[in-house]
């Protein structure tokens, strides 16, 4: 059965309105009994890839049943508007300001092309707490004619006074991660946007570590662009993401995409029985984010999955998700320094990320964490824990018991 957008949003709202007793969590976690598959792993790596809740698996199974021509599933119809509308609601956008994209990085690079960068030149401000995969992108912008200013953190924070000094007349773009994948620092996005807009600049925010984990309000912040893949806090999978483009910015952008999925009107004049015309086809692109940025086919299995996981997130409520994770991260921030570890994460951060410096972290943590069946992000000289709704203090206990001395 295909839900209309109105039915989809009504169902999401009804789920979110369930009384607390009806959504009672397993002791110590926010997730309800049966929300996730049972596991013997203390999975504290949700910021790398979030486990799929079972409602998401069921949605994918229903989609695959249709794709395998299961006779019992032939009434199934994929709804790609519902998840787009649900994501828009999650970040306080309008659905026509959202386009499907392949990934966060794809969305960021589309924004640069729409701003005619690097060809048009100009000044870009970014920072070293932005996604490390974007470092080559802005280094390339510098090599190809843009002036790029890199802000560096002080005590794990990008200071607003440094942002104010860096942004000036001639700045074209400020690019940042709203929540840093490196250490969980969260920008004051409204303050950054106010500074940028006063200088005539636009702001792009990578929100992959924010959407679904902390409250995001694109209208209140004034951010111009935001992109987000779905495999982290949206509990989706790889190969699909969202790009937000503020409606009144669209007319200022150069068209750099000519995708079929961006076409609003299309009439050909070359096939049998077509009406005659002076051109091969008459067409017009939609005057919205999809019209400017949509390309070809999307990952339908992920759309099906998001049709279940986004209402699940809405039912739990992002403020509740944030509070639950913060209870666990606050404990980590207290315990790790006592054990001799140096935090990279600011103590006041309200994001579900705690990062510590540890020389040769992989050599020192791989064996004890594997033996304890604890999963976290371990880099060359740091480690990161990213608890979510299915985690509780028992997972933190297991991690701390397995952690060697600093």
CSV table of C-alpha atoms in Angstrom, one decimal:
chain,number,residue,atom,x,y,z
A,1,UNK,CA,0.0,0.0,0.0
A,2,UNK,CA,1.3,3.5,-0.9
A,3,UNK,CA,0.8,6.2,1.7
A,4,UNK,CA,0.1,9.7,0.6
A,5,UNK,CA,2.4,12.4,2.1
A,6,UNK,CA,-0.5,13.5,4.4
A,7,UNK,CA,-1.0,10.0,5.6
A,8,UNK,CA,2.7,9.5,6.1
A,9,UNK,CA,3.1,12.6,8.2
A,10,UNK,CA,-0.1,11.8,10.2
A,11,UNK,CA,1.3,8.4,11.0
A,12,UNK,CA,4.6,9.9,12.1
A,13,UNK,CA,2.8,12.4,14.3
A,14,UNK,CA,0.7,9.7,15.9
A,15,UNK,CA,3.8,7.6,16.7
A,16,UNK,CA,5.5,10.6,18.2
A,17,UNK,CA,2.4,11.3,20.3
A,18,UNK,CA,2.4,7.9,22.0
A,19,UNK,CA,2.4,8.1,25.7
A,20,UNK,CA,5.7,7.5,27.5
A,21,UNK,CA,4.3,4.3,29.0
A,22,UNK,CA,3.6,2.9,25.5
A,23,UNK,CA,7.2,3.6,24.5
A,24,UNK,CA,8.8,2.3,27.6
A,25,UNK,CA,12.5,1.5,26.9
A,26,UNK,CA,14.5,-1.5,27.9
A,27,UNK,CA,16.1,-0.6,31.3
A,28,UNK,CA,19.1,1.7,30.7
A,29,UNK,CA,18.4,2.3,27.0
A,30,UNK,CA,16.0,4.5,25.1
A,31,UNK,CA,15.2,1.8,22.5
A,32,UNK,CA,12.1,-0.2,23.2
A,33,UNK,CA,12.2,-4.0,23.6
A,34,UNK,CA,12.6,-5.6,20.2
A,35,UNK,CA,13.6,-2.4,18.4
A,36,UNK,CA,17.0,-3.8,17.5
A,37,UNK,CA,18.3,-7.4,16.9
A,38,UNK,CA,19.8,-9.0,20.0
A,39,UNK,CA,23.6,-8.9,20.0
A,40,UNK,CA,26.5,-9.7,22.3
A,41,UNK,CA,28.5,-6.7,21.1
A,42,UNK,CA,28.7,-3.5,23.1
A,43,UNK,CA,28.3,-1.4,19.9
A,44,UNK,CA,29.5,2.1,20.6
A,45,UNK,CA,30.4,3.0,17.0
A,46,UNK,CA,27.0,4.4,15.9
A,47,UNK,CA,28.8,7.5,14.5
A,48,UNK,CA,30.5,5.3,11.9
A,49,UNK,CA,27.4,3.3,10.9
A,50,UNK,CA,24.3,3.0,13.0
A,51,UNK,CA,22.7,-0.5,13.4
A,52,UNK,CA,19.5,-0.9,11.5
A,53,UNK,CA,16.4,-1.1,13.7
A,54,UNK,CA,14.2,-4.0,12.9
A,55,UNK,CA,11.4,-1.8,11.5
A,56,UNK,CA,14.0,-0.7,8.9
A,57,UNK,CA,14.8,-4.3,8.0
A,58,UNK,CA,11.1,-5.2,7.7
A,59,UNK,CA,10.7,-2.2,5.3
A,60,UNK,CA,13.6,-3.4,3.1
A,61,UNK,CA,12.3,-7.0,3.2
A,62,UNK,CA,8.9,-5.7,2.0
A,63,UNK,CA,10.6,-3.8,-0.9
A,64,UNK,CA,12.7,-6.8,-1.8
A,65,UNK,CA,9.7,-9.0,-1.8
A,66,UNK,CA,8.2,-6.8,-4.5
A,67,UNK,CA,11.5,-6.8,-6.4
A,68,UNK,CA,11.6,-10.6,-6.4
A,69,UNK,CA,8.1,-10.7,-7.8
A,70,UNK,CA,6.6,-12.4,-4.7
A,71,UNK,CA,3.0,-12.7,-5.6
A,72,UNK,CA,1.9,-11.6,-2.1
A,73,UNK,CA,3.9,-8.4,-2.4
A,74,UNK,CA,2.7,-7.0,-5.7
A,75,UNK,CA,0.5,-4.4,-4.2
A,76,UNK,CA,3.5,-2.8,-2.6
A,77,UNK,CA,4.5,0.7,-4.0
A,78,UNK,CA,7.6,2.6,-2.9
A,79,UNK,CA,6.9,6.1,-1.5
A,80,UNK,CA,9.8,8.3,-2.1
A,81,UNK,CA,8.0,11.5,-1.0
A,82,UNK,CA,7.2,10.4,2.5
A,83,UNK,CA,10.9,10.1,3.7
A,84,UNK,CA,11.8,13.3,2.0
A,85,UNK,CA,9.0,15.1,3.8
A,86,UNK,CA,9.9,13.4,7.1
A,87,UNK,CA,13.5,14.5,6.8
A,88,UNK,CA,12.3,18.1,6.0
A,89,UNK,CA,10.2,18.0,9.2
A,90,UNK,CA,13.2,16.7,11.2
A,91,UNK,CA,15.3,19.7,10.2
A,92,UNK,CA,12.4,22.3,10.0
A,93,UNK,CA,12.7,22.7,6.2
A,94,UNK,CA,10.0,22.5,3.5
A,95,UNK,CA,10.0,19.3,1.4
A,96,UNK,CA,10.6,21.2,-1.8
A,97,UNK,CA,13.9,22.5,-0.3
A,98,UNK,CA,15.2,18.9,-0.1
A,99,UNK,CA,16.8,16.9,-2.9
A,100,UNK,CA,18.0,13.3,-2.9
A,101,UNK,CA,21.7,13.0,-3.3
A,102,UNK,CA,24.1,10.0,-3.2
A,103,UNK,CA,26.0,11.1,-0.1
A,104,UNK,CA,27.0,14.1,2.1
A,105,UNK,CA,30.2,14.6,0.0
A,106,UNK,CA,28.2,14.5,-3.2
A,107,UNK,CA,25.9,17.2,-1.9
A,108,UNK,CA,28.8,19.4,-0.8
A,109,UNK,CA,30.5,19.2,-4.2
A,110,UNK,CA,27.2,20.0,-5.9
A,111,UNK,CA,27.0,23.1,-3.9
A,112,UNK,CA,30.5,24.2,-5.0
A,113,UNK,CA,29.6,23.6,-8.6
A,114,UNK,CA,26.4,25.6,-8.2
A,115,UNK,CA,28.5,28.5,-6.9
A,116,UNK,CA,30.8,28.1,-9.9
A,117,UNK,CA,33.7,27.2,-7.7
A,118,UNK,CA,36.6,27.2,-8.3
A,119,UNK,CA,36.2,28.9,-11.7
A,120,UNK,CA,34.6,32.1,-10.2
A,121,UNK,CA,37.3,32.4,-7.5
A,122,UNK,CA,36.7,34.1,-4.3
A,123,UNK,CA,37.4,33.5,-0.6
A,124,UNK,CA,36.3,30.3,1.3
A,125,UNK,CA,36.4,29.9,5.1
A,126,UNK,CA,36.5,26.4,6.5
A,127,UNK,CA,38.0,24.6,9.6
A,128,UNK,CA,40.0,21.6,10.5
A,129,UNK,CA,37.2,20.1,12.5
A,130,UNK,CA,35.2,19.8,9.2
A,131,UNK,CA,34.9,16.3,7.8
A,132,UNK,CA,38.4,15.0,7.0
A,133,UNK,CA,37.2,13.8,3.6
A,134,UNK,CA,36.6,17.4,2.7
A,135,UNK,CA,40.2,18.5,3.4
A,136,UNK,CA,41.3,17.5,-0.2
A,137,UNK,CA,38.3,19.3,-1.6
A,138,UNK,CA,39.2,22.7,-0.2
A,139,UNK,CA,42.9,22.2,-0.8
A,140,UNK,CA,42.0,21.6,-4.4
A,141,UNK,CA,39.9,24.8,-4.4
A,142,UNK,CA,43.0,26.6,-3.2
A,143,UNK,CA,45.2,25.1,-5.9
A,144,UNK,CA,42.7,26.1,-8.5
A,145,UNK,CA,42.5,29.7,-7.7
A,146,UNK,CA,40.3,30.2,-4.6
A,147,UNK,CA,41.7,31.8,-1.4
A,148,UNK,CA,41.0,29.3,1.4
A,149,UNK,CA,41.3,30.2,5.1
A,150,UNK,CA,41.5,27.2,7.5
A,151,UNK,CA,40.5,27.9,11.1
A,152,UNK,CA,42.1,25.6,13.7
A,153,UNK,CA,40.5,24.6,17.0
A,154,UNK,CA,41.5,26.0,20.3
A,155,UNK,CA,40.8,23.6,23.2
A,156,UNK,CA,38.7,21.5,20.8
A,157,UNK,CA,36.5,24.4,19.7
A,158,UNK,CA,36.4,26.6,16.6
A,159,UNK,CA,36.1,30.0,18.3
A,160,UNK,CA,33.4,32.4,17.0
A,161,UNK,CA,35.8,35.3,17.3
A,162,UNK,CA,38.2,33.5,14.9
A,163,UNK,CA,35.3,33.0,12.5
A,164,UNK,CA,34.4,36.7,12.8
A,165,UNK,CA,38.0,37.7,11.9
A,166,UNK,CA,38.2,35.3,9.0
A,167,UNK,CA,35.0,36.2,7.2
A,168,UNK,CA,35.2,39.4,5.2
A,169,UNK,CA,34.1,41.2,2.1
A,170,UNK,CA,34.8,38.9,-0.8
A,171,UNK,CA,34.1,35.7,1.2
A,172,UNK,CA,31.9,33.6,-1.0
A,173,UNK,CA,31.3,30.5,1.2
A,174,UNK,CA,31.7,29.3,4.8
A,175,UNK,CA,31.9,25.5,4.9
A,176,UNK,CA,31.7,23.5,8.1
A,177,UNK,CA,30.5,20.4,9.9
A,178,UNK,CA,27.7,21.4,12.3
A,179,UNK,CA,28.9,18.6,14.5
A,180,UNK,CA,32.5,17.6,14.0
A,181,UNK,CA,33.1,13.9,13.2
A,182,UNK,CA,36.5,14.4,14.8
A,183,UNK,CA,35.6,15.4,18.3
A,184,UNK,CA,31.8,16.2,18.5
A,185,UNK,CA,32.3,20.0,18.7
A,186,UNK,CA,29.1,21.8,17.6
A,187,UNK,CA,29.1,25.2,15.9
A,188,UNK,CA,26.7,27.9,16.9
A,189,UNK,CA,25.3,27.8,13.4
A,190,UNK,CA,23.1,30.8,13.7
A,191,UNK,CA,26.0,32.9,14.8
A,192,UNK,CA,28.1,31.7,11.9
A,193,UNK,CA,25.3,32.4,9.5
A,194,UNK,CA,24.8,35.9,10.8
A,195,UNK,CA,28.5,36.6,10.4
A,196,UNK,CA,28.6,35.2,6.9
A,197,UNK,CA,25.5,36.8,5.6
A,198,UNK,CA,26.6,40.2,6.9
A,199,UNK,CA,29.6,39.9,4.6
A,200,UNK,CA,27.6,38.6,1.7
A,201,UNK,CA,28.7,35.0,2.0
A,202,UNK,CA,26.7,31.8,2.0
A,203,UNK,CA,27.0,28.9,4.5
A,204,UNK,CA,27.2,25.2,3.8
A,205,UNK,CA,26.8,22.7,6.8
A,206,UNK,CA,27.6,19.0,6.8
A,207,UNK,CA,24.9,17.8,9.2
A,208,UNK,CA,25.6,14.0,9.1
A,209,UNK,CA,26.5,14.0,12.8
A,210,UNK,CA,23.6,16.3,13.7
A,211,UNK,CA,20.4,15.2,12.0
A,212,UNK,CA,18.7,12.6,14.1
A,213,UNK,CA,21.1,13.1,17.0
A,214,UNK,CA,20.7,16.7,18.1
A,215,UNK,CA,18.0,19.2,17.2
A,216,UNK,CA,18.5,20.9,13.8
A,217,UNK,CA,16.5,23.9,12.7
A,218,UNK,CA,17.7,25.2,9.3
A,219,UNK,CA,15.2,28.1,9.3
A,220,UNK,CA,16.2,29.4,12.7
A,221,UNK,CA,19.9,29.2,11.9
A,222,UNK,CA,19.5,30.7,8.4
A,223,UNK,CA,21.9,28.2,6.9
A,224,UNK,CA,21.9,28.2,3.1
A,225,UNK,CA,22.9,24.6,2.3
A,226,UNK,CA,23.1,21.4,4.3
A,227,UNK,CA,23.8,17.8,3.3
A,228,UNK,CA,23.5,14.5,5.1
A,229,UNK,CA,23.9,10.9,4.3
A,230,UNK,CA,21.6,8.4,6.0
A,231,UNK,CA,23.7,5.6,7.4
A,232,UNK,CA,24.6,7.2,10.7
A,233,UNK,CA,22.0,8.8,13.0
A,234,UNK,CA,19.2,8.5,10.5
A,235,UNK,CA,19.6,4.7,10.8
A,236,UNK,CA,19.5,4.2,7.0
A,237,UNK,CA,22.2,2.8,4.8
A,238,UNK,CA,24.9,3.8,2.3
A,239,UNK,CA,24.2,5.2,-1.1
A,240,UNK,CA,21.6,7.9,-0.3
A,241,UNK,CA,21.4,11.2,1.4
A,242,UNK,CA,19.6,14.6,1.5
A,243,UNK,CA,20.6,18.0,0.3
A,244,UNK,CA,18.9,21.1,1.7
A,245,UNK,CA,18.9,24.3,-0.3
A,246,UNK,CA,17.2,27.4,1.1
A,247,UNK,CA,14.5,28.4,-1.3
A,248,UNK,CA,15.5,32.0,-1.8
A,249,UNK,CA,19.1,31.0,-2.6
A,250,UNK,CA,18.1,28.9,-5.6
A,251,UNK,CA,17.9,31.8,-8.1
A,252,UNK,CA,21.5,32.8,-7.3
A,253,UNK,CA,22.9,29.4,-8.3
A,254,UNK,CA,24.5,28.3,-11.6
A,255,UNK,CA,22.8,25.3,-13.1
A,256,UNK,CA,25.3,22.5,-13.0
A,257,UNK,CA,23.0,19.5,-13.1
A,258,UNK,CA,20.6,18.4,-15.9
A,259,UNK,CA,19.2,15.2,-14.3
A,260,UNK,CA,16.1,13.5,-15.5
A,261,UNK,CA,14.7,13.5,-11.9
A,262,UNK,CA,14.9,17.2,-11.8
A,263,UNK,CA,12.6,17.6,-14.8
A,264,UNK,CA,9.1,19.0,-14.0
A,265,UNK,CA,7.6,19.1,-17.5
A,266,UNK,CA,8.7,16.9,-20.4
A,267,UNK,CA,7.1,16.3,-23.8
A,268,UNK,CA,9.0,14.6,-26.7
A,269,UNK,CA,8.5,15.1,-30.4
A,270,UNK,CA,10.6,12.3,-31.9
A,271,UNK,CA,8.8,9.0,-31.0
A,272,UNK,CA,5.8,7.4,-32.8
A,273,UNK,CA,2.5,9.2,-32.2
A,274,UNK,CA,4.3,12.2,-30.5
A,275,UNK,CA,2.8,15.6,-31.1
A,276,UNK,CA,4.8,17.6,-33.6
A,277,UNK,CA,7.3,20.2,-32.4
A,278,UNK,CA,10.1,22.3,-33.6
A,279,UNK,CA,12.5,20.8,-31.0
A,280,UNK,CA,13.5,17.3,-30.0
A,281,UNK,CA,11.6,17.8,-26.7
A,282,UNK,CA,10.0,20.5,-24.7
A,283,UNK,CA,11.1,20.4,-21.0
A,284,UNK,CA,11.4,22.5,-17.9
A,285,UNK,CA,13.2,21.8,-14.7
A,286,UNK,CA,11.3,22.0,-11.4
A,287,UNK,CA,11.8,25.3,-9.6
A,288,UNK,CA,12.9,23.6,-6.4
A,289,UNK,CA,15.9,21.8,-4.9
A,290,UNK,CA,15.2,18.7,-6.9
A,291,UNK,CA,14.9,20.7,-10.1
A,292,UNK,CA,18.4,22.2,-9.4
A,293,UNK,CA,20.2,19.2,-8.0
A,294,UNK,CA,18.4,15.8,-8.7
A,295,UNK,CA,20.2,13.5,-11.1
A,296,UNK,CA,19.2,9.9,-11.9
A,297,UNK,CA,17.8,7.0,-10.0
A,298,UNK,CA,18.0,6.7,-6.2
A,299,UNK,CA,18.7,3.8,-3.9
A,300,UNK,CA,15.2,2.5,-3.6
A,301,UNK,CA,16.0,0.0,-0.8
A,302,UNK,CA,17.3,2.8,1.3
A,303,UNK,CA,14.2,4.9,0.6
A,304,UNK,CA,12.1,2.0,1.8
A,305,UNK,CA,14.2,1.7,4.9
A,306,UNK,CA,14.0,5.4,5.7
A,307,UNK,CA,10.2,5.2,5.4
A,308,UNK,CA,10.4,3.2,8.6
A,309,UNK,CA,13.4,4.6,10.4
A,310,UNK,CA,12.5,8.3,10.2
A,311,UNK,CA,9.1,7.8,11.8
A,312,UNK,CA,10.9,5.7,14.4
A,313,UNK,CA,13.3,8.6,15.2
A,314,UNK,CA,10.3,11.0,15.3
A,315,UNK,CA,8.5,8.7,17.7
A,316,UNK,CA,11.5,8.6,20.1
A,317,UNK,CA,12.0,12.3,19.7
A,318,UNK,CA,15.4,13.9,18.9
A,319,UNK,CA,15.5,15.8,22.2
A,320,UNK,CA,15.1,12.5,24.1
A,321,UNK,CA,17.7,10.9,21.9
A,322,UNK,CA,20.1,13.7,22.7
A,323,UNK,CA,19.4,13.5,26.4
A,324,UNK,CA,20.0,9.8,26.5
A,325,UNK,CA,23.3,9.9,24.6
A,326,UNK,CA,24.4,12.8,26.7
A,327,UNK,CA,23.9,10.8,29.9
A,328,UNK,CA,26.3,8.3,28.6
A,329,UNK,CA,28.8,10.7,27.1
A,330,UNK,CA,28.8,12.8,30.3
A,331,UNK,CA,29.8,9.7,32.2
A,332,UNK,CA,32.6,9.0,29.7
A,333,UNK,CA,33.9,12.6,30.0
A,334,UNK,CA,34.1,12.1,33.8
A,335,UNK,CA,35.7,8.7,33.8
A,336,UNK,CA,38.2,8.9,31.0
A,337,UNK,CA,40.3,11.8,32.5
A,338,UNK,CA,40.4,10.0,35.8
A,339,UNK,CA,42.1,7.1,34.0
A,340,UNK,CA,44.7,9.4,32.4
A,341,UNK,CA,43.1,9.9,29.0
A,342,UNK,CA,43.1,13.3,27.3
A,343,UNK,CA,39.7,14.4,25.9
A,344,UNK,CA,39.5,16.1,22.5
A,345,UNK,CA,35.8,16.7,23.0
A,346,UNK,CA,34.8,19.9,24.8
A,347,UNK,CA,33.2,19.1,28.2
A,348,UNK,CA,30.1,21.2,27.4
A,349,UNK,CA,29.4,19.4,24.1
A,350,UNK,CA,25.9,18.0,23.9
A,351,UNK,CA,26.6,15.7,21.0
A,352,UNK,CA,26.8,11.9,21.1
A,353,UNK,CA,30.6,11.9,20.5
A,354,UNK,CA,33.5,11.5,22.9
A,355,UNK,CA,37.0,11.4,21.5
A,356,UNK,CA,40.3,10.9,23.3
A,357,UNK,CA,43.9,11.3,22.2
A,358,UNK,CA,45.9,8.1,22.5
A,359,UNK,CA,49.3,7.5,20.8
A,360,UNK,CA,49.3,4.3,18.8
A,361,UNK,CA,45.6,3.7,19.7
A,362,UNK,CA,45.1,0.9,17.2
A,363,UNK,CA,48.0,-1.1,18.7
A,364,UNK,CA,46.9,-0.6,22.2
A,365,UNK,CA,43.1,-1.0,21.9
A,366,UNK,CA,42.5,-3.5,19.1
A,367,UNK,CA,43.1,-6.7,21.2
A,368,UNK,CA,41.4,-5.8,24.5
A,369,UNK,CA,38.3,-4.3,22.7
A,370,UNK,CA,38.0,-7.4,20.4
A,371,UNK,CA,38.3,-9.7,23.4
A,372,UNK,CA,35.6,-7.8,25.3
A,373,UNK,CA,33.4,-7.5,22.1
A,374,UNK,CA,33.3,-3.7,22.3
A,375,UNK,CA,33.0,-1.8,19.0
A,376,UNK,CA,34.2,1.8,18.8
A,377,UNK,CA,36.2,3.9,16.3
A,378,UNK,CA,39.9,3.5,16.7
A,379,UNK,CA,42.2,5.7,14.6
A,380,UNK,CA,46.0,5.9,14.6
A,381,UNK,CA,46.3,8.2,17.6
A,382,UNK,CA,42.8,8.7,18.9
A,383,UNK,CA,39.6,6.7,19.7
A,384,UNK,CA,36.0,7.8,19.6
A,385,UNK,CA,32.8,6.5,21.2
A,386,UNK,CA,29.4,7.4,19.8
A,387,UNK,CA,26.6,5.9,21.9
A,388,UNK,CA,23.0,5.9,20.7
A,389,UNK,CA,19.5,4.8,21.6
A,390,UNK,CA,20.2,1.1,22.0
A,391,UNK,CA,23.1,1.6,24.3
A,392,UNK,CA,23.0,1.8,28.1
A,393,UNK,CA,25.4,2.0,31.0
A,394,UNK,CA,26.2,-1.7,30.8
A,395,UNK,CA,27.9,-1.0,27.4
A,396,UNK,CA,29.9,1.8,29.1
A,397,UNK,CA,30.8,-0.5,31.9
A,398,UNK,CA,32.1,-3.1,29.5
A,399,UNK,CA,34.2,-0.6,27.6
A,400,UNK,CA,35.7,0.9,30.8
A,401,UNK,CA,36.5,-2.6,32.1
A,402,UNK,CA,38.4,-3.5,28.9
A,403,UNK,CA,40.2,-0.1,28.6
A,404,UNK,CA,43.9,-0.4,29.4
A,405,UNK,CA,45.7,2.2,31.5
A,406,UNK,CA,46.6,5.4,29.6
